[in-house]
């Protein structure tokens, strides 16, 4: 119960900030310095992966797609990203898999609030 309450309170603060951040990414990314918004786009990628695709919060959708490359949704992600950069998902997974393995090994993915 403690975890749910803390999560709800946190979301009430984070969601409005996330909307502002998204608008910032769109405006600055379109008209300003793209390097400035790169980390925001990466964080949004991880958010989408964790919430919509049930992936790890510390892993990109591309890396997750490569791990699950036999699934229909992953094949579609790989096909789309290959149009922009050949072997993008495979390269993302090669870069991110050691981080995933370390977090799981150290049990950093386990619940911390309300224990």
Tab-separated table of C-alpha atoms in Angstrom, residues 38-39 42 45-46 58-64 66-67 81 85-103:
chain	number	residue	atom	x	y	z
A	38	UNK	CA	18.906	13.918	-26.881
A	39	UNK	CA	18.811	12.767	-23.237
A	42	UNK	CA	16.359	8.680	-24.588
A	45	UNK	CA	12.250	5.892	-25.140
A	46	UNK	CA	12.910	4.047	-21.867
A	58	UNK	CA	16.862	1.087	-17.970
A	59	UNK	CA	16.655	-0.333	-21.477
A	60	UNK	CA	15.621	1.248	-24.770
A	61	UNK	CA	12.800	-0.093	-26.881
A	62	UNK	CA	15.347	-0.972	-29.572
A	63	UNK	CA	17.428	-3.121	-27.238
A	64	UNK	CA	14.313	-4.790	-25.857
A	66	UNK	CA	16.376	-7.249	-30.189
A	67	UNK	CA	16.101	-9.426	-27.056
A	81	UNK	CA	14.548	1.102	-37.254
A	85	UNK	CA	20.030	2.760	-39.383
A	86	UNK	CA	21.007	-0.768	-40.370
A	87	UNK	CA	21.250	-3.173	-37.394
A	88	UNK	CA	20.148	-0.428	-34.988
A	89	UNK	CA	18.386	-2.758	-32.541
A	90	UNK	CA	21.215	-5.280	-32.480
A	91	UNK	CA	23.738	-2.509	-31.823
A	92	UNK	CA	21.543	-1.009	-29.090
A	93	UNK	CA	21.265	-4.376	-27.384
A	94	UNK	CA	24.995	-5.005	-27.597
A	95	UNK	CA	25.557	-1.644	-25.896
A	96	UNK	CA	22.797	-1.994	-23.269
A	97	UNK	CA	22.746	-5.714	-22.398
A	98	UNK	CA	25.719	-5.488	-19.975
A	99	UNK	CA	23.791	-2.809	-18.019
A	100	UNK	CA	20.668	-5.006	-17.912
A	101	UNK	CA	22.722	-7.986	-16.751
A	102	UNK	CA	24.449	-5.943	-14.023
A	103	UNK	CA	21.187	-4.507	-12.661
